[in-house]
PDB file of C-alpha atoms in Angstrom:
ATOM      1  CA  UNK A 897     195.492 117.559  75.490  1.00 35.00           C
ATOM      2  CA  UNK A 898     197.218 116.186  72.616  1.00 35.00           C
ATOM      3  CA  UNK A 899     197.375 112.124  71.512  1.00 37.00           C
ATOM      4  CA  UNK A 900     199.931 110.414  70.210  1.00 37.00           C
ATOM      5  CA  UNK A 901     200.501 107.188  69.018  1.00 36.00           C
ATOM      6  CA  UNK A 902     204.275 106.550  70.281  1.00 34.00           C
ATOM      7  CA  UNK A 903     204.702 103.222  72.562  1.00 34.00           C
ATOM      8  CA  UNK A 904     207.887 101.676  73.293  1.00 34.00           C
ATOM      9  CA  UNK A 905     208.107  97.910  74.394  1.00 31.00           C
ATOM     10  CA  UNK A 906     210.085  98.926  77.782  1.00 31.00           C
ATOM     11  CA  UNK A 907     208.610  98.830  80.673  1.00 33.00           C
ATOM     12  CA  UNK A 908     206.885  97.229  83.554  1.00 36.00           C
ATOM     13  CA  UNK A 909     204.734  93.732  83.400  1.00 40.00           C
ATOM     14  CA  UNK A 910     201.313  93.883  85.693  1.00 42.00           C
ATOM     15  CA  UNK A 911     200.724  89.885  84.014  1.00 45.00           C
ATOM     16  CA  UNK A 912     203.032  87.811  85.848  1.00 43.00           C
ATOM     17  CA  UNK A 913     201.273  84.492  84.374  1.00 43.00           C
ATOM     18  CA  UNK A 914     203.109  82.236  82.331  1.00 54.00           C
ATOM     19  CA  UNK A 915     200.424  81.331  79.935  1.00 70.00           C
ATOM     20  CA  UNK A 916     197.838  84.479  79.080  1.00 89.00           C
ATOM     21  CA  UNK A 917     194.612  83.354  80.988  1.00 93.00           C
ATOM     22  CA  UNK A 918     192.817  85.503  78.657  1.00 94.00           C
ATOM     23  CA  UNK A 919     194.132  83.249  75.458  1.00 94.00           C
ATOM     24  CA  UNK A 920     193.320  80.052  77.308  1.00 93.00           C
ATOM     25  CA  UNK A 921     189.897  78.235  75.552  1.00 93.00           C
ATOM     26  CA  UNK A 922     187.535  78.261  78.243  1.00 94.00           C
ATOM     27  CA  UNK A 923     187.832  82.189  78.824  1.00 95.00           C
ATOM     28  CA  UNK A 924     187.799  82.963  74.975  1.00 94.00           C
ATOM     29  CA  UNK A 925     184.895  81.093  74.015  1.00 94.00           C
ATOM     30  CA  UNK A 926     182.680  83.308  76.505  1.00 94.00           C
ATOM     31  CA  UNK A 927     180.543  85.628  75.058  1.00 91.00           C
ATOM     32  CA  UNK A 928     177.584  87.128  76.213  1.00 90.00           C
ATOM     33  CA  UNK A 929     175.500  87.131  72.770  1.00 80.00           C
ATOM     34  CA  UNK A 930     175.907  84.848  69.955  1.00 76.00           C
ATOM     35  CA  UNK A 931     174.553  87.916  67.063  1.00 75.00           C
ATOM     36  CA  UNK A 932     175.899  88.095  64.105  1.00 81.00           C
ATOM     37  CA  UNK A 933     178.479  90.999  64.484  1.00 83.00           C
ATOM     38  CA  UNK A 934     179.101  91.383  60.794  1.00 83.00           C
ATOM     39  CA  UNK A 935     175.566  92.175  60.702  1.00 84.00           C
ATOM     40  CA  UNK A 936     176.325  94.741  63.734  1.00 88.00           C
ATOM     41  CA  UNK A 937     179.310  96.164  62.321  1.00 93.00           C
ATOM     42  CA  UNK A 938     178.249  96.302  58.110  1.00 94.00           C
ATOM     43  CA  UNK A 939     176.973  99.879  57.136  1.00 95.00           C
ATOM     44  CA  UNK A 940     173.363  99.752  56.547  1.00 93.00           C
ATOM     45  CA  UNK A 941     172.053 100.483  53.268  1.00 94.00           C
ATOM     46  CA  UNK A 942     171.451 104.041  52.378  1.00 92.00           C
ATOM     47  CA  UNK A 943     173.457 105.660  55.580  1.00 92.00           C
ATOM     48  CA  UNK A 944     176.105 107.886  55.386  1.00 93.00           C
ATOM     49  CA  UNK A 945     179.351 106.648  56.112  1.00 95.00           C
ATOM     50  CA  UNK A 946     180.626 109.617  58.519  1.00 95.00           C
ATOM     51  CA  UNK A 947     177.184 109.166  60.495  1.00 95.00           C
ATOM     52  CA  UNK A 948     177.677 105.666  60.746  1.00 96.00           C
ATOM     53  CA  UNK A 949     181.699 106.456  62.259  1.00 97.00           C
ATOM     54  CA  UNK A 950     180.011 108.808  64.312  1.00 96.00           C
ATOM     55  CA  UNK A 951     177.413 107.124  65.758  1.00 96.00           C
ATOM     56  CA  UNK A 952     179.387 103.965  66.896  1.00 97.00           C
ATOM     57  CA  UNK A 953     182.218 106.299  67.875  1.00 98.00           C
ATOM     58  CA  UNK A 954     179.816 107.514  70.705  1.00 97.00           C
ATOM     59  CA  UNK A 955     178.541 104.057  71.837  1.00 97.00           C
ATOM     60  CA  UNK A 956     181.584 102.389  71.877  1.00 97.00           C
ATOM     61  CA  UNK A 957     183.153 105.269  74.116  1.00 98.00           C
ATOM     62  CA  UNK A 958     179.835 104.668  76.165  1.00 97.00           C
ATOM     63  CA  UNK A 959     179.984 100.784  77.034  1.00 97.00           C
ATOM     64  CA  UNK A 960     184.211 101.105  76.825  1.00 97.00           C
ATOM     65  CA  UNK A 961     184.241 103.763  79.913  1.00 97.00           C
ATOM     66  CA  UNK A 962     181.434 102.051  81.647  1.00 96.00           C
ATOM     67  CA  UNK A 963     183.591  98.597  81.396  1.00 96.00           C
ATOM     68  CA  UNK A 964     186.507 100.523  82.718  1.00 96.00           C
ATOM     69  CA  UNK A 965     185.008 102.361  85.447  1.00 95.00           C
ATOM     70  CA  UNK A 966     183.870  98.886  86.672  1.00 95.00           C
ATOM     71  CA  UNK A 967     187.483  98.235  87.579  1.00 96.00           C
ATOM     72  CA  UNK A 968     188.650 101.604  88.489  1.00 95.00           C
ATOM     73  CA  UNK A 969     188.866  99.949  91.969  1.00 96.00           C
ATOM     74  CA  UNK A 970     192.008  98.055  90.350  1.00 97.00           C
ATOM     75  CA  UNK A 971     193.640 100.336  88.767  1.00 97.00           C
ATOM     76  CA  UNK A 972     195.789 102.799  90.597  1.00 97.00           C
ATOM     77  CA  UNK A 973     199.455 104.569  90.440  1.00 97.00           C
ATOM     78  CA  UNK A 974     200.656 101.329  92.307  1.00 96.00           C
ATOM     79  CA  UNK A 975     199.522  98.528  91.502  1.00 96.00           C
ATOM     80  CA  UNK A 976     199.719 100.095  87.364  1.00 97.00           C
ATOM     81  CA  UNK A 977     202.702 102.448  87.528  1.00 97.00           C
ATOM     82  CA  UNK A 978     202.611 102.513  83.823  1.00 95.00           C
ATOM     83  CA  UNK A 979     200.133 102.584  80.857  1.00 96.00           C
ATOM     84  CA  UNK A 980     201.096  99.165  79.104  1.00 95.00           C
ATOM     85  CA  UNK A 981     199.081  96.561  77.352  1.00 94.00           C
ATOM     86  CA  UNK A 982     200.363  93.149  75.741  1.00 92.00           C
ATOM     87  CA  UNK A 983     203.928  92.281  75.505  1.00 86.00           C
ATOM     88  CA  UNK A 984     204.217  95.170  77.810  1.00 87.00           C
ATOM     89  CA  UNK A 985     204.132  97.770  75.027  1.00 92.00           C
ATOM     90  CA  UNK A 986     204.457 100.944  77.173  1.00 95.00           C
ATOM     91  CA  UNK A 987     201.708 103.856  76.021  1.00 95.00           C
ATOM     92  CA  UNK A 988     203.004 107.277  76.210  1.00 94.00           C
ATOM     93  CA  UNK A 989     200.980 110.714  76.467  1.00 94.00           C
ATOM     94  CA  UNK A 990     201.829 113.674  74.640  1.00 82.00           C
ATOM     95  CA  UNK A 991     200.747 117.469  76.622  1.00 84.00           C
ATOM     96  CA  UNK A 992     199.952 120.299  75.237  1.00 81.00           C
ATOM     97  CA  UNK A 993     203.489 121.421  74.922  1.00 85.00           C
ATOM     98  CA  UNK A 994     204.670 118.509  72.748  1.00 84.00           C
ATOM     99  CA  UNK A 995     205.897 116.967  75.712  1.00 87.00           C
ATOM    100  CA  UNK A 996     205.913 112.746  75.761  1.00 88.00           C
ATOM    101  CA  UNK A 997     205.059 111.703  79.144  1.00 90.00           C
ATOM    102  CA  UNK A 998     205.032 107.851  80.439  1.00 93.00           C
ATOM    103  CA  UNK A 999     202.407 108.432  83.040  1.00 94.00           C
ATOM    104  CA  UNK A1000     200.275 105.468  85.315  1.00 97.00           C
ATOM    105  CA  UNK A1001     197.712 103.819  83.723  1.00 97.00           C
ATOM    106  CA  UNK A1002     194.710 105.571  85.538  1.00 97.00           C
ATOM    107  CA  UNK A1003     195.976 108.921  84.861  1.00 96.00           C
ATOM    108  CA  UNK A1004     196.997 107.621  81.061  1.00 96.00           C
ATOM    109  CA  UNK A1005     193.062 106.401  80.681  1.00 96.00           C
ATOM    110  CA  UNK A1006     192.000 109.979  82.509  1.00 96.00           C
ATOM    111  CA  UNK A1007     193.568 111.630  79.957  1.00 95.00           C
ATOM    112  CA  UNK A1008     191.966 109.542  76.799  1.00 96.00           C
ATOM    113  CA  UNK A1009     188.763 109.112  78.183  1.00 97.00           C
ATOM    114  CA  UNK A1010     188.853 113.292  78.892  1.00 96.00           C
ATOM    115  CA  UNK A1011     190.237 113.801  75.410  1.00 95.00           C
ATOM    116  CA  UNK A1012     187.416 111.521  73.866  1.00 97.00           C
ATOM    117  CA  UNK A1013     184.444 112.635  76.109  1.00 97.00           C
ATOM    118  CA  UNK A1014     186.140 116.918  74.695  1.00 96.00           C
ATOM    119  CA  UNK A1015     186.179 115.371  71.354  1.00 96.00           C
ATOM    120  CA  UNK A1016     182.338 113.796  70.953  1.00 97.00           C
ATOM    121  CA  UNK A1017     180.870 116.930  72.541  1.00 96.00           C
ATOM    122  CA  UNK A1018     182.547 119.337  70.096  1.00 96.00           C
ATOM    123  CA  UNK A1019     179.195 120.348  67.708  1.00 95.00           C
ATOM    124  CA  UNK A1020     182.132 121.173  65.368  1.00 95.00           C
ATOM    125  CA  UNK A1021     183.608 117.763  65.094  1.00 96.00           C
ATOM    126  CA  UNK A1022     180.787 115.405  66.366  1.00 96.00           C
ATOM    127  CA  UNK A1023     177.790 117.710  64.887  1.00 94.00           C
ATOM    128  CA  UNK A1024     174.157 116.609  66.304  1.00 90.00           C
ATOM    129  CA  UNK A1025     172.392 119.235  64.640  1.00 89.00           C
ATOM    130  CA  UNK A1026     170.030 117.717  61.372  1.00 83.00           C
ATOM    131  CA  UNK A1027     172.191 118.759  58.260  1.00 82.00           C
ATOM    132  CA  UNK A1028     175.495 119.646  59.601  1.00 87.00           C
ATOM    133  CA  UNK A1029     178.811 118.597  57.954  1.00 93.00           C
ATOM    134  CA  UNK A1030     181.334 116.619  59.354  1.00 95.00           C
ATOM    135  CA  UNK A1031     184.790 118.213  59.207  1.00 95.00           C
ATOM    136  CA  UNK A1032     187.521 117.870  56.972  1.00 93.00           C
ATOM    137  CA  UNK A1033     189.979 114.977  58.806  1.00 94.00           C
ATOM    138  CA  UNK A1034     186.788 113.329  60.702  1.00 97.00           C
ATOM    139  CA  UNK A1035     187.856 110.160  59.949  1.00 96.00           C
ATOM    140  CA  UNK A1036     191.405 110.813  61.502  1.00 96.00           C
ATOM    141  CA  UNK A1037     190.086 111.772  64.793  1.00 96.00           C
ATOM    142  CA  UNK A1038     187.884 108.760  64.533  1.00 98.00           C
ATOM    143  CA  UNK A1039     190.604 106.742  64.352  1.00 97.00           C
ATOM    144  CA  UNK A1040     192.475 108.395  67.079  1.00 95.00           C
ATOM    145  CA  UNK A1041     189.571 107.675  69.521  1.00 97.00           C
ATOM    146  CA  UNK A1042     189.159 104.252  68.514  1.00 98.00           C
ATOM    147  CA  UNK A1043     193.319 103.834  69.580  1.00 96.00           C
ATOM    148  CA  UNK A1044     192.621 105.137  72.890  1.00 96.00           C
ATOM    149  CA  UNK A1045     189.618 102.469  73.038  1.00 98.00           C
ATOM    150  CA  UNK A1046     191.944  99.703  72.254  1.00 97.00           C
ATOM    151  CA  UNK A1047     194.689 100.316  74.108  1.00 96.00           C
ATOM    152  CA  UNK A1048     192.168 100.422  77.174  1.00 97.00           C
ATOM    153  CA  UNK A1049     190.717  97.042  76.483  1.00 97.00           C
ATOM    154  CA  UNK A1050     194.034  96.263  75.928  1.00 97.00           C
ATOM    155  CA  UNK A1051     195.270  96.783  79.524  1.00 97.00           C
ATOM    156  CA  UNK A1052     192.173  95.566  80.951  1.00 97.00           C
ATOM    157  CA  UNK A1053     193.479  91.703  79.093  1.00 97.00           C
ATOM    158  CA  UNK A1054     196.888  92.721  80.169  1.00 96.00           C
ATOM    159  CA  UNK A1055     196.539  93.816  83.498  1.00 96.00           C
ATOM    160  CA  UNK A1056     193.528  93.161  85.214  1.00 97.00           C
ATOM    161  CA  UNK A1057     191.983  90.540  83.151  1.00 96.00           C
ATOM    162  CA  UNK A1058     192.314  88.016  87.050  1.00 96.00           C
ATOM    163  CA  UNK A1059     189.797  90.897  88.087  1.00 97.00           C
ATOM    164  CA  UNK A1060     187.563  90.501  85.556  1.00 97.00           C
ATOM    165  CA  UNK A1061     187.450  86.698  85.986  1.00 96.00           C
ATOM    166  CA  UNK A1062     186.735  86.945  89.638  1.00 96.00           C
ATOM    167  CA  UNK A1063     183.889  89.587  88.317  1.00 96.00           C
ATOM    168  CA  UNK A1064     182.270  86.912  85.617  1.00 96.00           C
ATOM    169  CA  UNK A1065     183.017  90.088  83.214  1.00 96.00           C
ATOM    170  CA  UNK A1066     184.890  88.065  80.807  1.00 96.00           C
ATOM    171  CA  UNK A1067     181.695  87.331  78.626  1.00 96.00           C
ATOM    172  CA  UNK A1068     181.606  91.255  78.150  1.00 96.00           C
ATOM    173  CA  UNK A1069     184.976  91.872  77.574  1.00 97.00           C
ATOM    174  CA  UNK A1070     185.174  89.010  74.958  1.00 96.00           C
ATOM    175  CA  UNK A1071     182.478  90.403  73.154  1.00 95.00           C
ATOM    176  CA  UNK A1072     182.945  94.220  73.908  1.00 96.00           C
ATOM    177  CA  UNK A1073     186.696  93.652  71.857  1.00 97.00           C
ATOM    178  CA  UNK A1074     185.517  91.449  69.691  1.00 95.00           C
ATOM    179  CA  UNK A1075     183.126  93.890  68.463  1.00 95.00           C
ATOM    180  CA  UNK A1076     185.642  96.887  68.462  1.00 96.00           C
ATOM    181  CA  UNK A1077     188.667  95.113  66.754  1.00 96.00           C
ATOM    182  CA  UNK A1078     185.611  93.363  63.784  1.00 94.00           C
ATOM    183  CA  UNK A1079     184.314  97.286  63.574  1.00 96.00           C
ATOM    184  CA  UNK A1080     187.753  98.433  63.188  1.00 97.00           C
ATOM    185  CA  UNK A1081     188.694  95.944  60.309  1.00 95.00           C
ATOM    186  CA  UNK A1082     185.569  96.242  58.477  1.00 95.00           C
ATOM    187  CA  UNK A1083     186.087 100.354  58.491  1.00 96.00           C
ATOM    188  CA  UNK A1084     189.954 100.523  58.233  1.00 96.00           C
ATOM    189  CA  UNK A1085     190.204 102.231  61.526  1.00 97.00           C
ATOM    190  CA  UNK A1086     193.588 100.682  63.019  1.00 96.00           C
ATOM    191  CA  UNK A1087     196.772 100.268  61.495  1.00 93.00           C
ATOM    192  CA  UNK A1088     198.637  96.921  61.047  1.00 92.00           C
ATOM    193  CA  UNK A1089     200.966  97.831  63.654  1.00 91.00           C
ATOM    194  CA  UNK A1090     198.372  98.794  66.816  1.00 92.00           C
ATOM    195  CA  UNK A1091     196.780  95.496  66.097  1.00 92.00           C
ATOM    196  CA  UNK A1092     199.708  93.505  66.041  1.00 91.00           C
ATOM    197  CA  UNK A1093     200.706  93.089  69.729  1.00 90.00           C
ATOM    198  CA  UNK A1094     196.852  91.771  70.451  1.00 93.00           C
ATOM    199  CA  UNK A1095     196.760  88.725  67.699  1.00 94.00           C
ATOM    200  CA  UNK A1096     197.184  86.575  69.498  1.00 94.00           C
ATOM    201  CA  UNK A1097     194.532  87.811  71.523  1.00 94.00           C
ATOM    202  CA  UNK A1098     192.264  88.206  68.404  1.00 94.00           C
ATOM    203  CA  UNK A1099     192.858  85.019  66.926  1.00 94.00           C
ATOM    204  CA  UNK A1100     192.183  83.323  70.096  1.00 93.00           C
ATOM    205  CA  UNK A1101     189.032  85.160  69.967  1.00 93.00           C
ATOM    206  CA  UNK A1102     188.214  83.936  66.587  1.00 90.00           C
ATOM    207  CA  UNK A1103     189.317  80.384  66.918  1.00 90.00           C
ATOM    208  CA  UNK A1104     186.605  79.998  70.238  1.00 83.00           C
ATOM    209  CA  UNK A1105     184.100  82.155  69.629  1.00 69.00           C
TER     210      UNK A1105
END
């Protein structure tokens, strides 16, 4: 399967709400650790920079899929005909023969989660083995993978973020994107433009936490 990064701001809005519950102060200032997460996110002294990438790569993929897989319940062709996350900026898949498709949002996260979980057990791109190289363009798949682990937070806040209240999960989430977005910053991982629809979302974030 092949990513892309195309969106469109058509489409279909699972947050009927007015006002963003997600941006409202007593949601945002939950977290469920108060550590210092530029002291999580910093490369330590004396590490490689690639091993560092990868490493976090795999553990954020871990807790991400486990968060999501918590709400799978939700999250079906009808009540998410289509992949969207704030401001209902649409996510489209690209197949294997170039074609773009606008798919549901489970079978939109199937398809990054399978791409990811392909991509971090490839010993050629994600190399375990003491002494192996990373690959030319690591740091481009990196940042692919970290996309597809935004733009599923994303729609959690978007589309099922009334679930995750009812859950008590907020504390996670809060902290769980918090820690992605800081991580992503500190290591030039996004571009301007994926961040932009969540900044409001980020700065709320900031301003409570």
């Amino acid at each position: 399967r092949i990513f892309t990064s195309l969106y469109s701001w058509s489409g279909i809005n699972n947050n009927n709400q007015e006002e963003c519950p997600y941006l409202q102060r007593q949601n945002a200032c939950q977290r469920i650790t108060d550590a210092n997460m530029f002291a999580l996110i910093s490369l330590p002294p004396g590490m490689d920079k690639a091993e560092w990438l990868a490493s976090n790569t795999v553990a954020f993929f871990k807790h991400i899929n486990l968060f999501s897989s918590a709400l799978s319940e939700f999250c079906t062709p009808s009540t998410c005909p289509t992949a969207c996350g704030p401001g209902n900026m649409v996510y489209f898949w690209t197949d294997d023969h170039g074609r773009k498709l606008k798919c549901s949002a489970p079978l939109y996260f199937d398809y990054a989660m399978s791409y990811i979980q392909e991509l971090l057990t490839d010993e050629d791109v994600f190399p375990t083995k003491a002494g192996a190289t990373f690959p030319t363009g690591f740091i481009f798949l990196v940042q692919k993978v970290f996309l597809l682990l935004l733009r599923t937070l994303a729609h959690i806040y978007w589309s099922h973020y009334s679930e995750v209240l009812a859950l008590d999960l907020h504390p996670h989430l809060n902290t769980l994107f918090s820690h992605l977005t800081l991580f992503c910053q500190q290591h030039s991982l996004l571009e301007p433009e994926d961040m932009k629809p969540l900044q409001d979302l980020i700065t709320a974030l900031e301003r409570h936490g």
